[in-house]
Amino acid sequence: LPTTKLILTQEISTHMDAVTAAIARPLQSMPFAAKMAVVAALFTLPITLLIAVLFLQMNADATFYRSEQVGVAYTRTLRPLFADLEAYRLAKAAERADISSRIDTDFQAARGFDGAGGKSLALTDALVAMQTKWHHRAPIDGILGDFSSLLGSVSDNSKITLDPILDGYYVGDTMVNKAPSLIDSIAQATVLGDAAVRSGKLSTDDRISVAELSGQISTARDGIEHNIPIALAAAPYLTDFNARRPLEKESATAFAAWLDRALLKVSTPRSSAIQLKTVQNASMQGAFVLYDSSIDAMDRVLERRLSSVNTRTGAIFGTVLAVILLAGTITFAISRTIVRSIVGLTSAARKIAAGVVDVETDLPPGTGDELGTLSVTFREMALNLSRVALAAEAVAGGDLRSTQLSRGTEDGL
């Protein structure tokens, strides 16, 4: 067993030597500074790849947030159209002419934005189809149904509904789903309630519809109550978003209570059109205030995220640049020191070979590393060679004097 381990160790060592030789072979003819640069580049490469992956991820995040920003801007552009369509549904015949003119203007504004900033969402066909229905005086309920679908497509195509972060998800859900549902449910219930209190009758089908709309109002209201605290916990700076919640909560609750008291819990309607108008105006105003607040809040969330991405990108690139400059400076200093030592030793070796070396000036001083040790050893070797040379000269000089004395003696004789 020990012999087998020894053989295995030798084989591994042989393979490692072969691999090392294969790796070192291309570097053998390169200057030492170039070798250092290659080594530094090999160590820098994984860091560079990691930075590249991180940059791509941050760029993907920024692209995602910019897409959401387009959706928020599109929603903001559609907001006047939403309000005027709902107002048209609630208005009397004599009031509708002025609202119709505003709706035409709203469609033009929406088409303008769709053709410019909103083109990436690919919603032109849906918007044009809805505008065509409006021009042909299609039923307003159907147009508002198409509008709700358009709002859903805005959020889907801009990825607002896919937002994975708590603040964006819950603010976006309020903007895309809860607030529009609340507004539309209040408007539909108002239409049925107005007809009921004026006629003093509420059919079974209408009673069922009012009950369903009351449930939708409560569901939207509960959803808003659920969403806002979570969004604020994730983004405490959304103080305005929370500040406008009491108005919406109070007015929507009052409207739902009116539906129960005046229509659902009595055999015949027991209120008046004026009372309905009062509670409906307050609830619609509160709902639209919250809707506007959710649009503003979503915009602020996305602006902060993009600012954070830009800050992180700048910090990362600044750090990487500083590290690269520092590493380059250190690598250059080390390679320069080593190269100077090697050049000094090479020059000294040539002078030793020529017999003209000056140990004190021609040899580089020791530095404490391996090359410093080599320099010290080289210095000792040069000194020893100098001593040997001097001794040889002394011996040669003594032999020469002995020869001269011997010749002189012979001449005297």
GROMACS .gro file of C-alpha atoms in nm:
model
  413
    1LEU     CA    1   0.000   0.000   0.000
    2PRO     CA    2   0.275   0.257   0.079
    3THR     CA    3   0.441   0.169  -0.253
    4THR     CA    4   0.112   0.225  -0.437
    5LYS     CA    5   0.067   0.563  -0.269
    6LEU     CA    6   0.422   0.659  -0.361
    7ILE     CA    7   0.368   0.562  -0.724
    8LEU     CA    8   0.038   0.750  -0.734
    9THR     CA    9   0.200   1.058  -0.583
   10GLN     CA   10   0.482   1.043  -0.838
   11GLU     CA   11   0.234   1.013  -1.124
   12ILE     CA   12   0.034   1.309  -0.999
   13SER     CA   13   0.353   1.508  -0.960
   14THR     CA   14   0.462   1.413  -1.312
   15HIS     CA   15   0.126   1.517  -1.456
   16MET     CA   16   0.135   1.843  -1.263
   17ASP     CA   17   0.484   1.914  -1.391
   18ALA     CA   18   0.366   1.848  -1.746
   19VAL     CA   19   0.065   2.075  -1.706
   20THR     CA   20   0.280   2.346  -1.548
   21ALA     CA   21   0.533   2.319  -1.830
   22ALA     CA   22   0.257   2.339  -2.092
   23ILE     CA   23   0.115   2.650  -1.926
   24ALA     CA   24   0.454   2.813  -1.881
   25ARG     CA   25   0.579   2.737  -2.234
   26PRO     CA   26   0.399   3.029  -2.407
   27LEU     CA   27   0.526   3.265  -2.135
   28GLN     CA   28   0.891   3.168  -2.159
   29SER     CA   29   0.976   3.406  -2.442
   30MET     CA   30   0.781   3.697  -2.295
   31PRO     CA   31   0.941   3.981  -2.099
   32PHE     CA   32   0.890   3.962  -1.727
   33ALA     CA   33   0.663   4.269  -1.723
   34ALA     CA   34   0.439   4.106  -1.984
   35LYS     CA   35   0.424   3.790  -1.775
   36MET     CA   36   0.311   3.993  -1.475
   37ALA     CA   37   0.047   4.161  -1.690
   38VAL     CA   38  -0.082   3.821  -1.805
   39VAL     CA   39  -0.106   3.696  -1.446
   40ALA     CA   40  -0.284   4.014  -1.338
   41ALA     CA   41  -0.526   3.982  -1.629
   42LEU     CA   42  -0.605   3.621  -1.537
   43PHE     CA   43  -0.689   3.725  -1.182
   44THR     CA   44  -0.892   4.021  -1.306
   45LEU     CA   45  -1.095   3.818  -1.556
   46PRO     CA   46  -1.331   3.648  -1.303
   47ILE     CA   47  -1.394   3.983  -1.134
   48THR     CA   48  -1.466   4.138  -1.472
   49LEU     CA   49  -1.713   3.862  -1.557
   50LEU     CA   50  -1.884   3.902  -1.219
   51ILE     CA   51  -1.911   4.277  -1.271
   52ALA     CA   52  -2.050   4.219  -1.621
   53VAL     CA   53  -2.318   3.983  -1.487
   54LEU     CA   54  -2.405   4.231  -1.212
   55PHE     CA   55  -2.424   4.513  -1.463
   56LEU     CA   56  -2.651   4.313  -1.691
   57GLN     CA   57  -2.881   4.238  -1.397
   58MET     CA   58  -2.896   4.604  -1.297
   59ASN     CA   59  -2.958   4.703  -1.658
   60ALA     CA   60  -3.242   4.449  -1.676
   61ASP     CA   61  -3.388   4.595  -1.355
   62ALA     CA   62  -3.364   4.947  -1.495
   63THR     CA   63  -3.533   4.836  -1.820
   64PHE     CA   64  -3.811   4.672  -1.618
   65TYR     CA   65  -3.866   4.988  -1.412
   66ARG     CA   66  -3.868   5.211  -1.722
   67SER     CA   67  -4.132   4.988  -1.877
   68GLU     CA   68  -4.341   5.029  -1.563
   69GLN     CA   69  -4.292   5.405  -1.585
   70VAL     CA   70  -4.442   5.401  -1.933
   71GLY     CA   71  -4.744   5.217  -1.790
   72VAL     CA   72  -4.783   5.473  -1.513
   73ALA     CA   73  -4.758   5.760  -1.763
   74TYR     CA   74  -5.016   5.589  -1.986
   75THR     CA   75  -5.248   5.545  -1.687
   76ARG     CA   76  -5.207   5.912  -1.596
   77THR     CA   77  -5.291   6.011  -1.954
   78LEU     CA   78  -5.607   5.798  -1.947
   79ARG     CA   79  -5.723   5.935  -1.612
   80PRO     CA   80  -5.922   6.234  -1.753
   81LEU     CA   81  -6.090   6.001  -2.003
   82PHE     CA   82  -6.184   5.765  -1.720
   83ALA     CA   83  -6.335   6.047  -1.514
   84ASP     CA   84  -6.529   6.194  -1.807
   85LEU     CA   85  -6.665   5.857  -1.921
   86GLU     CA   86  -6.794   5.790  -1.569
   87ALA     CA   87  -6.935   6.143  -1.552
   88TYR     CA   88  -7.110   6.086  -1.886
   89ARG     CA   89  -7.269   5.768  -1.751
   90LEU     CA   90  -7.401   5.954  -1.446
   91ALA     CA   91  -7.506   6.274  -1.624
   92LYS     CA   92  -7.851   6.371  -1.741
   93ALA     CA   93  -7.920   6.415  -2.114
   94ALA     CA   94  -7.891   6.792  -2.093
   95GLU     CA   95  -7.545   6.770  -1.933
   96ARG     CA   96  -7.393   6.522  -2.173
   97ALA     CA   97  -7.308   6.757  -2.461
   98ASP     CA   98  -7.034   6.937  -2.269
   99ILE     CA   99  -6.899   6.609  -2.134
  100SER     CA  100  -6.894   6.462  -2.488
  101SER     CA  101  -6.672   6.747  -2.602
  102ARG     CA  102  -6.432   6.678  -2.314
  103ILE     CA  103  -6.427   6.307  -2.397
  104ASP     CA  104  -6.331   6.384  -2.757
  105THR     CA  105  -6.041   6.593  -2.625
  106ASP     CA  106  -5.945   6.316  -2.384
  107PHE     CA  107  -5.931   6.063  -2.668
  108GLN     CA  108  -5.708   6.294  -2.872
  109ALA     CA  109  -5.469   6.331  -2.578
  110ALA     CA  110  -5.463   5.955  -2.522
  111ARG     CA  111  -5.397   5.892  -2.892
  112GLY     CA  112  -5.116   6.148  -2.884
  113PHE     CA  113  -4.942   5.978  -2.596
  114ASP     CA  114  -5.003   5.633  -2.743
  115GLY     CA  115  -4.830   5.737  -3.064
  116ALA     CA  116  -4.530   5.875  -2.880
  117GLY     CA  117  -4.432   5.759  -2.531
  118GLY     CA  118  -4.681   5.474  -2.512
  119LYS     CA  119  -4.601   5.309  -2.845
  120SER     CA  120  -4.399   5.034  -2.676
  121LEU     CA  121  -4.710   4.899  -2.503
  122ALA     CA  122  -4.876   4.811  -2.836
  123LEU     CA  123  -5.223   4.932  -2.732
  124THR     CA  124  -5.307   5.147  -3.033
  125ASP     CA  125  -5.561   4.904  -3.178
  126ALA     CA  126  -5.750   4.872  -2.849
  127LEU     CA  127  -5.758   5.250  -2.800
  128VAL     CA  128  -5.871   5.315  -3.158
  129ALA     CA  129  -6.145   5.051  -3.130
  130MET     CA  130  -6.277   5.213  -2.813
  131GLN     CA  131  -6.269   5.557  -2.973
  132THR     CA  132  -6.459   5.421  -3.273
  133LYS     CA  133  -6.729   5.285  -3.044
  134TRP     CA  134  -6.755   5.625  -2.879
  135HIS     CA  135  -6.793   5.802  -3.214
  136HIS     CA  136  -7.070   5.558  -3.308
  137ARG     CA  137  -7.241   5.628  -2.973
  138ALA     CA  138  -7.221   5.273  -2.848
  139PRO     CA  139  -7.368   5.210  -2.501
  140ILE     CA  140  -7.157   5.383  -2.237
  141ASP     CA  141  -7.147   5.071  -2.018
  142GLY     CA  142  -6.982   4.878  -2.300
  143ILE     CA  143  -6.730   5.156  -2.362
  144LEU     CA  144  -6.641   5.165  -1.993
  145GLY     CA  145  -6.603   4.787  -1.999
  146ASP     CA  146  -6.353   4.829  -2.284
  147PHE     CA  147  -6.180   5.101  -2.085
  148SER     CA  148  -6.137   4.866  -1.789
  149SER     CA  149  -5.984   4.609  -2.025
  150LEU     CA  150  -5.753   4.877  -2.165
  151LEU     CA  151  -5.633   4.967  -1.814
  152GLY     CA  152  -5.561   4.599  -1.752
  153SER     CA  153  -5.364   4.578  -2.075
  154VAL     CA  154  -5.164   4.887  -1.980
  155SER     CA  155  -5.056   4.723  -1.654
  156ASP     CA  156  -4.990   4.386  -1.818
  157ASN     CA  157  -4.790   4.517  -2.114
  158SER     CA  158  -4.585   4.752  -1.898
  159LYS     CA  159  -4.524   4.474  -1.641
  160ILE     CA  160  -4.674   4.668  -1.350
  161THR     CA  161  -4.868   4.356  -1.251
  162LEU     CA  162  -4.540   4.159  -1.247
  163ASP     CA  163  -4.363   4.392  -1.005
  164PRO     CA  164  -4.194   4.159  -0.750
  165ILE     CA  165  -4.119   4.418  -0.480
  166LEU     CA  166  -4.372   4.487  -0.206
  167ASP     CA  167  -4.409   4.863  -0.249
  168GLY     CA  168  -4.450   4.846  -0.628
  169TYR     CA  169  -4.675   4.541  -0.619
  170TYR     CA  170  -4.926   4.678  -0.366
  171VAL     CA  171  -4.923   5.037  -0.493
  172GLY     CA  172  -4.960   4.905  -0.847
  173ASP     CA  173  -5.246   4.676  -0.746
  174THR     CA  174  -5.426   4.972  -0.589
  175MET     CA  175  -5.372   5.181  -0.901
  176VAL     CA  176  -5.457   4.910  -1.153
  177ASN     CA  177  -5.731   4.710  -0.980
  178LYS     CA  178  -5.868   4.836  -0.652
  179ALA     CA  179  -5.923   5.209  -0.713
  180PRO     CA  180  -6.070   5.169  -1.067
  181SER     CA  181  -6.298   4.889  -0.942
  182LEU     CA  182  -6.415   5.107  -0.655
  183ILE     CA  183  -6.488   5.401  -0.887
  184ASP     CA  184  -6.672   5.192  -1.145
  185SER     CA  185  -6.877   5.005  -0.884
  186ILE     CA  186  -6.986   5.330  -0.720
  187ALA     CA  187  -7.092   5.471  -1.059
  188GLN     CA  188  -7.290   5.161  -1.157
  189ALA     CA  189  -7.459   5.144  -0.818
  190THR     CA  190  -7.546   5.514  -0.848
  191VAL     CA  191  -7.723   5.457  -1.180
  192LEU     CA  192  -7.936   5.178  -1.031
  193GLY     CA  193  -7.993   5.368  -0.708
  194ASP     CA  194  -8.103   5.685  -0.884
  195ALA     CA  195  -8.361   5.497  -1.089
  196ALA     CA  196  -8.485   5.324  -0.774
  197VAL     CA  197  -8.528   5.629  -0.555
  198ARG     CA  198  -8.699   5.823  -0.836
  199SER     CA  199  -8.944   5.543  -0.915
  200GLY     CA  200  -8.977   5.415  -0.562
  201LYS     CA  201  -8.926   5.060  -0.692
  202LEU     CA  202  -8.635   4.817  -0.708
  203SER     CA  203  -8.682   4.497  -0.904
  204THR     CA  204  -8.541   4.168  -0.785
  205ASP     CA  205  -8.278   4.166  -1.060
  206ASP     CA  206  -8.175   4.522  -0.979
  207ARG     CA  207  -8.163   4.438  -0.608
  208ILE     CA  208  -7.928   4.149  -0.688
  209SER     CA  209  -7.715   4.380  -0.903
  210VAL     CA  210  -7.699   4.643  -0.627
  211ALA     CA  211  -7.600   4.374  -0.375
  212GLU     CA  212  -7.324   4.256  -0.608
  213LEU     CA  213  -7.198   4.611  -0.660
  214SER     CA  214  -7.208   4.673  -0.286
  215GLY     CA  215  -6.997   4.360  -0.242
  216GLN     CA  216  -6.752   4.483  -0.506
  217ILE     CA  217  -6.724   4.818  -0.328
  218SER     CA  218  -6.651   4.640   0.001
  219THR     CA  219  -6.399   4.411  -0.167
  220ALA     CA  220  -6.218   4.704  -0.328
  221ARG     CA  221  -6.230   4.894   0.003
  222ASP     CA  222  -6.088   4.596   0.195
  223GLY     CA  223  -5.820   4.549  -0.070
  224ILE     CA  224  -5.712   4.911  -0.036
  225GLU     CA  225  -5.699   4.873   0.343
  226HIS     CA  226  -5.480   4.566   0.295
  227ASN     CA  227  -5.250   4.715   0.031
  228ILE     CA  228  -5.158   5.053   0.172
  229PRO     CA  229  -5.004   4.944   0.507
  230ILE     CA  230  -4.785   4.687   0.331
  231ALA     CA  231  -4.676   4.942   0.072
  232LEU     CA  232  -4.594   5.195   0.347
  233ALA     CA  233  -4.396   4.937   0.544
  234ALA     CA  234  -4.181   4.878   0.235
  235ALA     CA  235  -4.168   5.247   0.134
  236PRO     CA  236  -4.222   5.476   0.438
  237TYR     CA  237  -4.166   5.785   0.220
  238LEU     CA  238  -4.514   5.737   0.063
  239THR     CA  239  -4.673   5.954   0.329
  240ASP     CA  240  -4.908   6.133   0.085
  241PHE     CA  241  -5.045   5.797  -0.026
  242ASN     CA  242  -5.149   5.719   0.330
  243ALA     CA  243  -5.266   6.073   0.407
  244ARG     CA  244  -5.541   6.053   0.144
  245ARG     CA  245  -5.675   5.718   0.259
  246PRO     CA  246  -5.914   5.844   0.533
  247LEU     CA  247  -6.118   6.053   0.285
  248GLU     CA  248  -6.165   5.758   0.052
  249LYS     CA  249  -6.239   5.518   0.337
  250GLU     CA  250  -6.497   5.742   0.501
  251SER     CA  251  -6.678   5.833   0.179
  252ALA     CA  252  -6.681   5.479   0.036
  253THR     CA  253  -6.803   5.338   0.366
  254ALA     CA  254  -7.077   5.602   0.375
  255PHE     CA  255  -7.186   5.513   0.022
  256ALA     CA  256  -7.199   5.140   0.100
  257ALA     CA  257  -7.399   5.217   0.415
  258TRP     CA  258  -7.641   5.425   0.209
  259LEU     CA  259  -7.694   5.134  -0.032
  260ASP     CA  260  -7.781   4.906   0.259
  261ARG     CA  261  -8.002   5.156   0.437
  262ALA     CA  262  -8.187   5.299   0.135
  263LEU     CA  263  -8.208   5.002  -0.103
  264LEU     CA  264  -8.102   4.661   0.025
  265LYS     CA  265  -8.245   4.638   0.378
  266VAL     CA  266  -8.585   4.785   0.300
  267SER     CA  267  -8.872   4.658   0.092
  268THR     CA  268  -8.895   4.982  -0.107
  269PRO     CA  269  -8.638   5.260  -0.159
  270ARG     CA  270  -8.648   5.514   0.127
  271SER     CA  271  -8.411   5.791   0.022
  272SER     CA  272  -8.405   6.076  -0.228
  273ALA     CA  273  -8.208   6.157  -0.541
  274ILE     CA  274  -8.051   6.453  -0.362
  275GLN     CA  275  -7.922   6.236  -0.078
  276LEU     CA  276  -7.787   5.986  -0.328
  277LYS     CA  277  -7.616   6.263  -0.524
  278THR     CA  278  -7.453   6.395  -0.209
  279VAL     CA  279  -7.312   6.063  -0.092
  280GLN     CA  280  -7.219   5.960  -0.446
  281ASN     CA  281  -7.026   6.284  -0.514
  282ALA     CA  282  -6.829   6.246  -0.192
  283SER     CA  283  -6.745   5.881  -0.257
  284MET     CA  284  -6.643   5.940  -0.620
  285GLN     CA  285  -6.429   6.236  -0.519
  286GLY     CA  286  -6.257   6.035  -0.244
  287ALA     CA  287  -6.202   5.739  -0.479
  288PHE     CA  288  -6.049   5.957  -0.751
  289VAL     CA  289  -5.828   6.132  -0.495
  290LEU     CA  290  -5.694   5.792  -0.392
  291TYR     CA  291  -5.660   5.690  -0.757
  292ASP     CA  292  -5.451   6.000  -0.831
  293SER     CA  293  -5.249   5.936  -0.517
  294SER     CA  294  -5.176   5.578  -0.624
  295ILE     CA  295  -5.053   5.700  -0.965
  296ASP     CA  296  -4.824   5.954  -0.798
  297ALA     CA  297  -4.703   5.695  -0.546
  298MET     CA  298  -4.617   5.444  -0.819
  299ASP     CA  299  -4.424   5.712  -1.003
  300ARG     CA  300  -4.225   5.793  -0.689
  301VAL     CA  301  -4.150   5.426  -0.624
  302LEU     CA  302  -4.011   5.379  -0.974
  303GLU     CA  303  -3.811   5.703  -0.964
  304ARG     CA  304  -3.648   5.590  -0.640
  305ARG     CA  305  -3.566   5.251  -0.781
  306LEU     CA  306  -3.408   5.396  -1.095
  307SER     CA  307  -3.213   5.643  -0.882
  308SER     CA  308  -3.093   5.355  -0.665
  309VAL     CA  309  -2.989   5.153  -0.972
  310ASN     CA  310  -2.796   5.453  -1.109
  311THR     CA  311  -2.629   5.509  -0.772
  312ARG     CA  312  -2.530   5.144  -0.741
  313THR     CA  313  -2.402   5.139  -1.099
  314GLY     CA  314  -2.189   5.446  -1.035
  315ALA     CA  315  -2.058   5.306  -0.708
  316ILE     CA  316  -1.971   4.971  -0.863
  317PHE     CA  317  -1.794   5.122  -1.162
  318GLY     CA  318  -1.612   5.368  -0.937
  319THR     CA  319  -1.497   5.087  -0.709
  320VAL     CA  320  -1.395   4.867  -1.000
  321LEU     CA  321  -1.201   5.152  -1.160
  322ALA     CA  322  -1.025   5.228  -0.832
  323VAL     CA  323  -0.939   4.860  -0.779
  324ILE     CA  324  -0.810   4.826  -1.136
  325LEU     CA  325  -0.597   5.139  -1.102
  326LEU     CA  326  -0.463   5.026  -0.765
  327ALA     CA  327  -0.393   4.673  -0.889
  328GLY     CA  328  -0.231   4.810  -1.205
  329THR     CA  329  -0.014   5.046  -1.002
  330ILE     CA  330   0.094   4.774  -0.762
  331THR     CA  331   0.159   4.528  -1.048
  332PHE     CA  332   0.362   4.791  -1.234
  333ALA     CA  333   0.564   4.878  -0.924
  334ILE     CA  334   0.636   4.512  -0.843
  335SER     CA  335   0.726   4.420  -1.199
  336ARG     CA  336   0.944   4.731  -1.233
  337THR     CA  337   1.127   4.648  -0.910
  338ILE     CA  338   1.183   4.287  -1.017
  339VAL     CA  339   1.290   4.383  -1.368
  340ARG     CA  340   1.536   4.642  -1.237
  341SER     CA  341   1.684   4.384  -1.002
  342ILE     CA  342   1.715   4.127  -1.279
  343VAL     CA  343   1.866   4.382  -1.518
  344GLY     CA  344   2.112   4.490  -1.248
  345LEU     CA  345   2.219   4.133  -1.179
  346THR     CA  346   2.253   4.062  -1.552
  347SER     CA  347   2.469   4.371  -1.602
  348ALA     CA  348   2.682   4.278  -1.304
  349ALA     CA  349   2.726   3.923  -1.438
  350ARG     CA  350   2.849   4.064  -1.769
  351LYS     CA  351   3.095   4.291  -1.589
  352ILE     CA  352   3.216   4.001  -1.375
  353ALA     CA  353   3.275   3.802  -1.693
  354ALA     CA  354   3.470   4.101  -1.832
  355GLY     CA  355   3.663   4.142  -1.505
  356VAL     CA  356   3.556   4.506  -1.452
  357VAL     CA  357   3.286   4.475  -1.187
  358ASP     CA  358   3.266   4.717  -0.894
  359VAL     CA  359   3.089   4.531  -0.615
  360GLU     CA  360   2.974   4.847  -0.436
  361THR     CA  361   2.823   5.028  -0.737
  362ASP     CA  362   2.743   4.764  -0.999
  363LEU     CA  363   2.542   4.521  -0.786
  364PRO     CA  364   2.185   4.608  -0.676
  365PRO     CA  365   2.129   4.621  -0.299
  366GLY     CA  366   1.941   4.343  -0.119
  367THR     CA  367   1.566   4.396  -0.075
  368GLY     CA  368   1.466   4.114   0.159
  369ASP     CA  369   1.285   3.902  -0.099
  370GLU     CA  370   1.414   3.613  -0.312
  371LEU     CA  371   1.579   3.849  -0.561
  372GLY     CA  372   1.735   4.036  -0.270
  373THR     CA  373   1.878   3.709  -0.141
  374LEU     CA  374   2.009   3.636  -0.491
  375SER     CA  375   2.166   3.982  -0.504
  376VAL     CA  376   2.338   3.930  -0.168
  377THR     CA  377   2.464   3.589  -0.282
  378PHE     CA  378   2.580   3.745  -0.610
  379ARG     CA  379   2.763   4.017  -0.412
  380GLU     CA  380   2.937   3.755  -0.197
  381MET     CA  381   3.031   3.562  -0.510
  382ALA     CA  382   3.173   3.876  -0.670
  383LEU     CA  383   3.373   3.959  -0.358
  384ASN     CA  384   3.508   3.605  -0.342
  385LEU     CA  385   3.599   3.619  -0.710
  386SER     CA  386   3.774   3.950  -0.647
  387ARG     CA  387   3.970   3.799  -0.362
  388VAL     CA  388   4.061   3.499  -0.577
  389ALA     CA  389   4.169   3.731  -0.856
  390LEU     CA  390   4.381   3.938  -0.617
  391ALA     CA  391   4.536   3.625  -0.472
  392ALA     CA  392   4.610   3.499  -0.819
  393GLU     CA  393   4.769   3.831  -0.908
  394ALA     CA  394   4.975   3.819  -0.589
  395VAL     CA  395   5.090   3.467  -0.663
  396ALA     CA  396   5.166   3.562  -1.021
  397GLY     CA  397   5.357   3.871  -0.903
  398GLY     CA  398   5.564   3.668  -0.654
  399ASP     CA  399   5.658   3.415  -0.917
  400LEU     CA  400   5.761   3.694  -1.150
  401ARG     CA  401   5.991   3.854  -0.888
  402SER     CA  402   6.146   3.515  -0.808
  403THR     CA  403   6.218   3.460  -1.173
  404GLN     CA  404   6.373   3.806  -1.207
  405LEU     CA  405   6.598   3.752  -0.898
  406SER     CA  406   6.708   3.418  -1.029
  407ARG     CA  407   6.801   3.568  -1.365
  408GLY     CA  408   6.990   3.849  -1.193
  409THR     CA  409   7.195   3.605  -0.992
  410GLU     CA  410   7.287   3.412  -1.298
  411ASP     CA  411   7.394   3.728  -1.478
  412GLY     CA  412   7.613   3.829  -1.183
  413LEU     CA  413   7.785   3.502  -1.186
   0.00000   0.00000   0.00000
